Amino acid sequence: MTTMLKAPSSKEFMDKLKSRTPGEIEFHQAVHEVVESLLPFLEENPRYKTAKILERISEPERILIFRVPWVDDKGEIQVNRGYRIEMNSAIGPYKGGLRFHPTVNLGILKFLAFEQVFKNSLTTLPMGGGKGGSDFDPKQKSDNEVMRFCQSFMTELCKHIGPNTDVPAGDIGVGGREIGYLFGQYKRIRNEFTGVLTGKGAEWGGSVIRPEATGYGNVYFAEEMLNTKNDSLKGKIVTVSGSGNVAQFTVEKVNELGGKVVTLSDSSGFIHDPDGIDGEKLTFVMRLKNIKRGRIEEYAKKYNVAYYPNARPWGVKCDVALPSATQNEINAEEAQILIDSGCICVSEGANMPSTPEAVDIFIKNEILYGPGKAANAGGVAVSGLEMSQNAMRLSWTREEVDNQLQRIMKDVHTTCVKYGKSSNGYVNYVNGANIGGFVKVANAMIAQGIV
Ligand code: GLU
């Protein structure tokens, strides 16, 4: 006999989750947002309640935590902590990046892994969700120190991952250099050349466009949102935060579509270049950040523009804001400043860059707001395409991969509109992404039984 289950209220659900996961504040934040979007949908679709999908989807399938000892250039032993959250494998192998940053902890990686489940589902590709990383700080470390750390990290991680099990990639602090060292160690220990990591170099199994994909994809998504208002990025003033991989290729694509990017930042402050960051100036940023590994302040010195230490760029007047740095980098006050200065579109290249209060302000003012799990899905989407190419032992051209990326971002947008359109016509992309990402995973979980 089946009984009709009443879905718990958002508060009941969150109280229980919080008591089981004390201190994991970013995880609570990410789950709360999804629960708020989903509860009305669950009322209309009670089979998800009966199957306790919400309870199951917010509990990782497996968490690995391990010691990562390594020796620095002075010969001193260092100890870091390594993690891999294997969140959900209902629709494919666990898939998601590794973050190396001193702030990394269990709560942050669980929020990222949780978001990844929905994001990966939205891409239309068969990928489950995972995330991992370490509190290791690659800043100021020599290449050899980074290599020794990566080798030690992979010596443990290689026991748990594989091309059909769990496929890590990059995130903050993990780029081409780190993926190279991690891949080399995996290959050496396991004696196999497989697509176990994505974001590899193009000569050794990587996909073209993977470095560009998150930034390009976010710009394609913003353009899709603007198109719904018969508008586009052409002629728009754009503020971008961050100056890493995502920010760099965001700038490149905005320039290509005729917009003007006037800010970039790092954890020390932001630069404001009213003439636009383009051409040779963008090449300078790429060299500064990817090779020299210096601070964005050097841009201000070189091009004689304003630098604001310990500040974020949201006070600069813009039409479009593309946060591309890290979580919770736009608070309520900054969201209100964006609205008051005429910003019509916020599209997130970073994961969860807006606080819940900031998101409420964007939605209340009915601007175009693309949450990270939809807007930045292009990165992992091209990772999915890298997995396909590795499985076939073939590689596609730039044009083929870029066309697929554009198609995927359009599909993600269409899904958000389908599930997020309110009765007055406003598209709530938060609800759209959460419900759209949920349905496929939830149906797969039901089909696979109580596992
Ligand atoms: N770290 C990226 C993200 O947040 C990419 C993950 C991947 O390519 O697996 O989606």
Coordinates of C-alpha atoms and ligand atoms in Angstrom, one line a residue:
M1 CA 0.0 0.0 0.0
T2 CA 1.3 3.4 -0.8
T3 CA 0.6 6.5 1.3
M4 CA 0.6 10.0 0.0
L5 CA 3.6 11.7 1.6
K6 CA 3.5 15.3 2.4
A7 CA 6.7 17.0 1.3
P8 CA 8.6 18.5 4.3
S9 CA 8.5 22.3 4.4
S10 CA 11.7 24.0 3.3
K11 CA 12.4 24.8 6.9
E12 CA 11.9 21.2 8.2
F13 CA 14.0 19.8 5.4
M14 CA 16.8 22.3 6.0
D15 CA 16.8 22.0 9.8
K16 CA 17.3 18.2 9.4
L17 CA 20.0 18.7 6.8
K18 CA 21.8 21.3 8.9
S19 CA 21.8 19.1 12.0
R20 CA 23.4 16.3 10.0
T21 CA 26.0 18.5 8.3
P22 CA 27.0 21.1 10.9
G23 CA 29.1 24.0 9.8
E24 CA 28.9 23.3 6.0
I25 CA 27.4 26.7 5.3
E26 CA 28.0 26.9 1.6
F27 CA 26.5 23.4 1.2
H28 CA 23.4 24.5 3.1
Q29 CA 23.2 27.6 0.9
A30 CA 23.3 25.6 -2.3
V31 CA 20.8 23.0 -1.1
H32 CA 18.4 25.6 0.3
E33 CA 18.2 27.4 -3.1
V34 CA 17.3 24.1 -4.9
V35 CA 14.8 23.1 -2.2
E36 CA 13.0 26.4 -2.6
S37 CA 12.7 25.9 -6.4
L38 CA 11.7 22.3 -6.1
L39 CA 9.0 22.2 -3.4
P40 CA 6.1 23.4 -5.6
F41 CA 7.2 21.1 -8.4
L42 CA 7.3 18.1 -6.0
E43 CA 3.7 18.9 -4.9
E44 CA 2.7 18.5 -8.5
N45 CA 4.8 15.4 -9.0
P46 CA 4.4 13.3 -5.8
R47 CA 6.4 10.3 -7.1
Y48 CA 9.6 12.2 -6.4
K49 CA 8.4 12.7 -2.8
T50 CA 7.5 9.1 -2.4
A51 CA 11.0 8.1 -3.7
K52 CA 12.6 10.6 -1.2
I53 CA 14.7 12.0 -4.1
L54 CA 15.4 15.3 -2.3
E55 CA 16.7 13.4 0.8
R56 CA 18.8 11.1 -1.4
I57 CA 20.2 13.7 -3.9
S58 CA 21.5 15.9 -1.0
E59 CA 23.5 13.0 0.5
P60 CA 26.8 12.2 -1.3
E61 CA 27.1 8.6 -2.6
R62 CA 30.7 8.6 -1.2
I63 CA 33.2 11.0 0.3
L64 CA 37.0 10.4 0.2
I65 CA 39.3 12.4 2.5
F66 CA 43.0 11.7 2.6
R67 CA 46.4 12.9 3.7
V68 CA 48.6 14.5 1.1
P69 CA 52.2 14.7 2.3
W70 CA 54.9 16.3 0.1
V71 CA 58.4 17.9 0.4
D72 CA 58.9 21.6 -0.4
D73 CA 62.0 23.1 -2.1
K74 CA 63.7 23.7 1.2
G75 CA 63.4 20.0 2.0
E76 CA 60.7 20.5 4.6
I77 CA 57.7 18.1 4.8
Q78 CA 54.3 19.7 4.2
V79 CA 50.9 18.1 4.8
N80 CA 47.7 19.0 3.1
R81 CA 44.3 17.4 3.0
G82 CA 42.8 15.9 -0.2
Y83 CA 39.1 15.4 -0.9
R84 CA 36.9 13.8 -3.6
I85 CA 33.1 14.1 -3.2
E86 CA 31.4 11.5 -5.4
M87 CA 27.9 13.0 -5.2
N88 CA 25.7 11.3 -7.8
S89 CA 26.2 8.7 -10.5
A90 CA 22.6 8.2 -11.7
I91 CA 23.2 9.5 -15.2
G92 CA 26.9 8.9 -15.7
P93 CA 30.3 8.6 -14.1
Y94 CA 31.0 11.3 -11.4
K95 CA 32.3 14.4 -13.2
G96 CA 33.6 17.7 -11.8
G97 CA 36.7 19.7 -11.2
L98 CA 39.4 19.8 -8.5
R99 CA 40.0 23.0 -6.6
F100 CA 43.3 23.8 -5.0
H101 CA 42.9 26.8 -2.7
P102 CA 43.6 27.5 1.0
T103 CA 39.9 28.1 1.7
V104 CA 38.9 24.6 0.5
N105 CA 36.9 22.6 3.0
L106 CA 34.3 19.9 3.1
G107 CA 31.3 22.4 3.0
I108 CA 32.7 24.2 0.0
L109 CA 33.4 21.0 -2.0
K110 CA 30.0 19.6 -1.1
F111 CA 28.3 22.7 -2.4
L112 CA 30.3 22.5 -5.6
A113 CA 29.6 18.8 -6.0
F114 CA 25.9 19.3 -5.4
E115 CA 25.6 22.1 -8.0
Q116 CA 27.6 20.0 -10.4
V117 CA 24.9 17.2 -10.4
F118 CA 22.3 19.7 -11.8
K119 CA 24.7 21.5 -14.1
N120 CA 26.0 18.3 -15.7
S121 CA 22.4 17.1 -16.2
L122 CA 21.5 20.4 -17.9
T123 CA 24.3 19.9 -20.4
T124 CA 22.3 16.9 -21.9
L125 CA 25.5 14.8 -21.7
P126 CA 25.7 11.6 -19.6
M127 CA 27.7 12.8 -16.6
G128 CA 27.1 12.4 -12.9
G129 CA 28.3 14.9 -10.4
G130 CA 31.5 15.2 -8.3
K131 CA 34.1 17.6 -7.0
G132 CA 37.3 17.5 -5.2
G133 CA 40.5 19.3 -4.3
S134 CA 42.7 20.4 -1.5
D135 CA 43.6 23.2 0.8
F136 CA 47.0 23.4 -1.0
D137 CA 47.8 26.9 -2.2
P138 CA 49.6 26.8 -5.6
K139 CA 50.4 30.6 -5.3
Q140 CA 54.1 31.4 -4.8
K141 CA 55.0 27.7 -5.2
S142 CA 57.6 26.5 -7.7
D143 CA 56.7 24.3 -10.6
N144 CA 58.5 21.4 -8.9
E145 CA 56.6 21.9 -5.6
V146 CA 53.3 21.9 -7.5
M147 CA 54.4 18.7 -9.3
R148 CA 55.4 17.0 -6.1
F149 CA 52.1 17.9 -4.5
C150 CA 50.1 16.7 -7.6
Q151 CA 52.0 13.4 -7.6
S152 CA 51.3 12.8 -3.9
F153 CA 47.6 13.8 -4.4
M154 CA 47.1 11.5 -7.3
T155 CA 49.0 8.6 -5.6
E156 CA 45.9 8.3 -3.4
L157 CA 43.2 9.6 -5.7
C158 CA 44.1 7.1 -8.5
K159 CA 42.7 4.3 -6.4
H160 CA 39.2 5.8 -6.6
I161 CA 38.8 7.2 -10.1
G162 CA 38.8 6.0 -13.7
P163 CA 37.3 6.9 -17.1
N164 CA 34.1 5.0 -16.3
T165 CA 34.0 5.8 -12.6
D166 CA 35.0 9.3 -11.8
V167 CA 36.6 11.9 -14.1
P168 CA 38.1 15.0 -12.4
A169 CA 39.1 18.2 -14.2
G170 CA 40.3 21.7 -13.3
D171 CA 38.7 24.4 -11.2
I172 CA 40.3 27.3 -9.2
G173 CA 44.0 26.7 -8.8
V174 CA 44.0 23.7 -11.2
G175 CA 44.8 24.5 -14.8
G176 CA 46.7 22.8 -17.6
R177 CA 50.0 22.6 -15.6
E178 CA 48.3 20.7 -12.7
I179 CA 46.2 18.5 -15.0
G180 CA 49.5 17.5 -16.7
Y181 CA 51.2 16.5 -13.5
L182 CA 48.1 14.6 -12.2
F183 CA 47.6 12.8 -15.5
G184 CA 51.3 11.8 -15.6
Q185 CA 51.2 10.2 -12.2
Y186 CA 47.9 8.4 -12.8
K187 CA 49.3 6.9 -16.1
R188 CA 52.5 5.9 -14.3
I189 CA 50.8 4.1 -11.4
R190 CA 47.9 2.5 -13.3
N191 CA 49.8 1.9 -16.5
E192 CA 47.0 3.0 -18.7
F193 CA 46.4 6.0 -21.1
T194 CA 42.8 6.8 -20.7
G195 CA 40.5 9.8 -20.5
V196 CA 40.6 9.8 -16.7
L197 CA 41.0 13.6 -16.5
T198 CA 39.7 16.3 -18.7
G199 CA 41.4 19.6 -19.5
K200 CA 44.4 17.7 -20.9
G201 CA 46.8 19.3 -23.4
A202 CA 45.6 19.1 -27.0
E203 CA 48.6 16.9 -28.0
W204 CA 47.9 14.3 -25.4
G205 CA 44.1 13.7 -25.4
G206 CA 42.7 17.1 -24.6
S207 CA 39.9 18.7 -26.5
V208 CA 40.3 21.9 -28.4
I209 CA 38.2 24.7 -26.9
R210 CA 38.2 23.2 -23.4
P211 CA 40.3 26.1 -22.0
E212 CA 37.9 28.6 -23.6
A213 CA 34.7 26.7 -22.9
T214 CA 33.5 28.1 -19.5
G215 CA 34.0 31.7 -20.5
Y216 CA 32.7 31.3 -24.1
G217 CA 29.8 29.3 -22.8
N218 CA 28.8 32.0 -20.3
V219 CA 28.9 34.7 -22.9
Y220 CA 26.8 32.5 -25.3
F221 CA 24.3 32.1 -22.4
A222 CA 24.2 35.8 -21.7
E223 CA 23.6 36.5 -25.4
E224 CA 20.8 33.9 -25.4
M225 CA 19.1 35.7 -22.4
L226 CA 19.5 39.1 -24.1
N227 CA 18.1 37.7 -27.4
T228 CA 14.8 36.9 -25.5
K229 CA 14.5 40.7 -25.1
N230 CA 15.6 41.4 -28.8
D231 CA 18.8 42.7 -27.4
S232 CA 22.5 41.5 -27.6
L233 CA 25.9 42.2 -26.2
K234 CA 26.8 44.5 -29.0
G235 CA 27.7 47.9 -27.6
K236 CA 27.3 46.9 -24.0
I237 CA 29.5 47.9 -21.1
V238 CA 30.5 44.7 -19.3
T239 CA 32.1 44.2 -15.8
V240 CA 33.9 41.0 -15.3
S241 CA 35.4 39.8 -12.0
G242 CA 38.3 37.4 -11.7
S243 CA 41.3 37.2 -14.1
G244 CA 41.8 33.4 -14.4
N245 CA 40.8 31.0 -17.1
V246 CA 37.1 31.8 -17.0
A247 CA 37.5 35.6 -16.9
Q248 CA 40.1 35.6 -19.7
F249 CA 38.0 33.8 -22.3
T250 CA 34.9 35.7 -21.2
V251 CA 36.7 38.9 -22.1
E252 CA 37.8 37.4 -25.5
K253 CA 34.3 36.4 -26.4
V254 CA 32.6 39.6 -25.3
N255 CA 35.0 41.5 -27.4
E256 CA 34.3 39.3 -30.4
L257 CA 30.5 39.9 -30.0
G258 CA 31.0 43.7 -29.8
G259 CA 30.8 44.4 -26.1
K260 CA 33.4 46.3 -24.0
V261 CA 34.8 44.8 -20.8
V262 CA 36.0 47.4 -18.4
T263 CA 37.1 45.5 -15.2
L264 CA 39.0 42.5 -14.1
S265 CA 40.0 41.5 -10.5
D266 CA 41.9 39.1 -8.3
S267 CA 41.8 38.4 -4.6
S268 CA 43.9 41.6 -4.0
G269 CA 41.7 44.1 -5.9
F270 CA 40.3 45.2 -9.3
I271 CA 41.3 47.3 -12.2
H272 CA 39.0 49.7 -14.2
D273 CA 39.9 50.3 -17.8
P274 CA 37.2 52.5 -19.3
D275 CA 38.7 52.1 -22.8
G276 CA 38.1 48.3 -22.7
I277 CA 40.4 45.3 -22.1
D278 CA 41.0 44.1 -25.7
G279 CA 43.7 43.1 -28.2
E280 CA 47.2 43.4 -26.8
K281 CA 45.9 44.2 -23.3
L282 CA 44.1 40.8 -23.1
T283 CA 47.3 39.1 -24.3
F284 CA 49.1 40.9 -21.4
V285 CA 46.6 39.6 -18.9
M286 CA 46.9 36.0 -20.2
R287 CA 50.7 36.2 -19.9
L288 CA 50.6 37.8 -16.5
K289 CA 48.2 35.3 -15.0
N290 CA 49.1 32.0 -16.8
I291 CA 52.9 32.3 -17.2
K292 CA 54.2 35.0 -14.8
R293 CA 51.5 34.2 -12.2
G294 CA 51.5 37.8 -11.1
R295 CA 48.9 40.2 -9.7
I296 CA 46.3 42.1 -11.7
E297 CA 47.6 45.4 -10.1
E298 CA 50.4 45.1 -12.7
Y299 CA 47.8 45.8 -15.5
A300 CA 47.0 49.1 -13.9
K301 CA 50.7 50.1 -13.7
K302 CA 51.3 49.1 -17.3
Y303 CA 48.3 50.8 -18.9
N304 CA 48.0 53.6 -16.4
V305 CA 44.4 52.9 -15.3
A306 CA 42.8 52.9 -11.9
Y307 CA 43.4 50.0 -9.4
Y308 CA 41.2 49.6 -6.3
P309 CA 42.9 47.4 -3.7
N310 CA 40.7 45.1 -1.6
A311 CA 37.6 45.9 -3.6
R312 CA 35.2 44.2 -6.0
P313 CA 34.1 45.7 -9.4
W314 CA 30.3 45.9 -8.8
G315 CA 30.3 49.7 -8.2
V316 CA 31.4 50.3 -11.8
K317 CA 28.5 51.3 -14.0
C318 CA 27.7 48.5 -16.5
D319 CA 24.9 47.0 -18.7
V320 CA 26.0 43.4 -18.1
A321 CA 27.9 41.8 -15.2
L322 CA 29.7 38.5 -15.6
P323 CA 31.0 37.4 -12.2
S324 CA 33.9 34.9 -12.9
A325 CA 35.9 34.7 -9.7
T326 CA 34.4 32.7 -6.8
Q327 CA 31.4 32.0 -4.5
N328 CA 29.6 34.8 -2.7
E329 CA 31.4 37.6 -4.4
I330 CA 28.2 39.7 -4.9
N331 CA 26.3 40.6 -1.7
A332 CA 22.9 42.3 -1.4
E333 CA 24.3 45.8 -1.2
E334 CA 26.4 45.2 -4.4
A335 CA 23.4 43.6 -6.2
Q336 CA 21.3 46.7 -5.4
I337 CA 24.1 49.0 -6.7
L338 CA 24.1 47.0 -9.9
I339 CA 20.4 47.4 -10.3
D340 CA 20.5 51.1 -9.5
S341 CA 23.2 51.7 -12.0
G342 CA 21.2 50.2 -14.8
C343 CA 22.6 46.6 -15.1
I344 CA 20.1 44.5 -17.1
C345 CA 21.8 41.1 -17.1
V346 CA 23.9 39.1 -14.7
S347 CA 25.3 35.8 -15.9
E348 CA 27.6 33.7 -13.7
G349 CA 30.9 32.3 -14.9
A350 CA 31.8 31.4 -11.3
N351 CA 29.9 28.9 -9.1
M352 CA 27.4 30.5 -6.8
P353 CA 29.0 34.0 -6.9
S354 CA 25.8 35.8 -5.7
T355 CA 24.6 35.4 -2.1
P356 CA 20.9 34.3 -1.7
E357 CA 20.0 37.9 -0.8
A358 CA 21.7 39.2 -4.0
V359 CA 19.8 36.6 -6.1
D360 CA 16.5 37.7 -4.5
I361 CA 17.2 41.3 -5.5
F362 CA 18.0 40.3 -9.2
I363 CA 14.8 38.3 -9.4
K364 CA 12.6 40.9 -7.6
N365 CA 13.8 43.4 -10.2
E366 CA 13.1 40.9 -13.0
I367 CA 16.5 41.4 -14.7
L368 CA 18.0 38.6 -16.8
Y369 CA 19.8 36.5 -14.2
G370 CA 21.6 33.3 -15.3
P371 CA 22.8 31.2 -12.3
G372 CA 26.1 29.5 -12.5
K373 CA 24.8 26.0 -12.8
A374 CA 23.2 26.9 -16.1
A375 CA 25.4 29.8 -17.4
N376 CA 28.8 28.2 -16.7
A377 CA 27.9 24.7 -17.8
G378 CA 29.9 25.1 -21.0
G379 CA 33.1 24.1 -19.2
V380 CA 32.0 20.8 -18.1
A381 CA 30.1 20.3 -21.4
V382 CA 33.3 20.4 -23.3
S383 CA 34.8 18.1 -20.7
G384 CA 32.0 15.7 -21.7
L385 CA 33.0 16.2 -25.3
E386 CA 36.6 15.5 -24.4
M387 CA 35.4 12.2 -22.8
S388 CA 33.6 11.2 -26.0
Q389 CA 36.7 12.0 -28.1
N390 CA 38.9 10.0 -25.8
A391 CA 36.5 7.0 -25.9
M392 CA 36.5 7.1 -29.7
R393 CA 40.3 7.9 -29.8
L394 CA 39.5 10.7 -32.2
S395 CA 39.7 14.4 -32.0
W396 CA 37.3 17.0 -33.4
T397 CA 38.2 20.4 -34.9
R398 CA 37.7 23.7 -33.2
E399 CA 34.7 24.4 -35.4
E400 CA 33.0 21.1 -34.5
V401 CA 33.6 21.6 -30.7
D402 CA 32.5 25.2 -30.8
N403 CA 29.3 24.4 -32.7
Q404 CA 28.5 21.7 -30.1
L405 CA 29.2 24.1 -27.3
Q406 CA 26.9 26.7 -28.8
R407 CA 24.2 24.1 -29.3
I408 CA 24.5 22.9 -25.7
M409 CA 24.3 26.4 -24.3
K410 CA 21.2 27.0 -26.4
D411 CA 19.7 23.7 -25.1
V412 CA 20.5 24.7 -21.5
H413 CA 18.8 28.0 -22.1
T414 CA 15.7 26.4 -23.6
T415 CA 15.5 24.0 -20.6
C416 CA 15.6 27.0 -18.2
V417 CA 12.9 28.8 -20.1
K418 CA 10.7 25.6 -20.2
Y419 CA 10.8 25.1 -16.4
G420 CA 11.4 28.7 -15.3
K421 CA 8.8 30.8 -17.1
S422 CA 6.5 32.5 -14.6
S423 CA 2.8 33.3 -15.3
N424 CA 3.7 37.0 -16.1
G425 CA 6.2 35.8 -18.7
Y426 CA 9.3 36.5 -16.6
V427 CA 11.9 33.7 -16.8
N428 CA 13.2 32.7 -13.4
Y429 CA 16.4 30.9 -14.6
V430 CA 17.1 29.8 -11.0
N431 CA 13.9 27.7 -10.9
G432 CA 14.4 26.7 -14.5
A433 CA 17.9 25.4 -13.9
N434 CA 17.0 23.7 -10.6
I435 CA 13.9 21.9 -11.9
G436 CA 15.4 21.2 -15.4
G437 CA 18.5 19.7 -13.9
F438 CA 16.6 17.7 -11.3
V439 CA 14.1 15.9 -13.5
K440 CA 16.6 13.8 -15.5
V441 CA 18.6 12.8 -12.5
A442 CA 15.5 12.0 -10.4
N443 CA 13.9 9.9 -13.1
A444 CA 17.2 7.9 -13.4
M445 CA 17.3 7.4 -9.6
I446 CA 13.7 6.1 -9.6
A447 CA 14.4 3.7 -12.5
Q448 CA 17.5 2.4 -10.8
G449 CA 15.7 1.5 -7.5
I450 CA 16.6 2.3 -3.9
V451 CA 20.4 2.5 -4.3
Ligands
GLU1 N1 35.2 23.1 -12.6 C1 34.3 23.3 -13.7 C2 32.9 23.4 -13.2 O1 32.7 24.0 -12.2 C3 34.5 22.2 -14.7 C4 34.4 20.8 -14.3 C5 34.8 19.7 -15.4 O2 35.2 20.1 -16.5 O3 34.6 18.6 -15.1 O4 32.0 23.1 -13.8

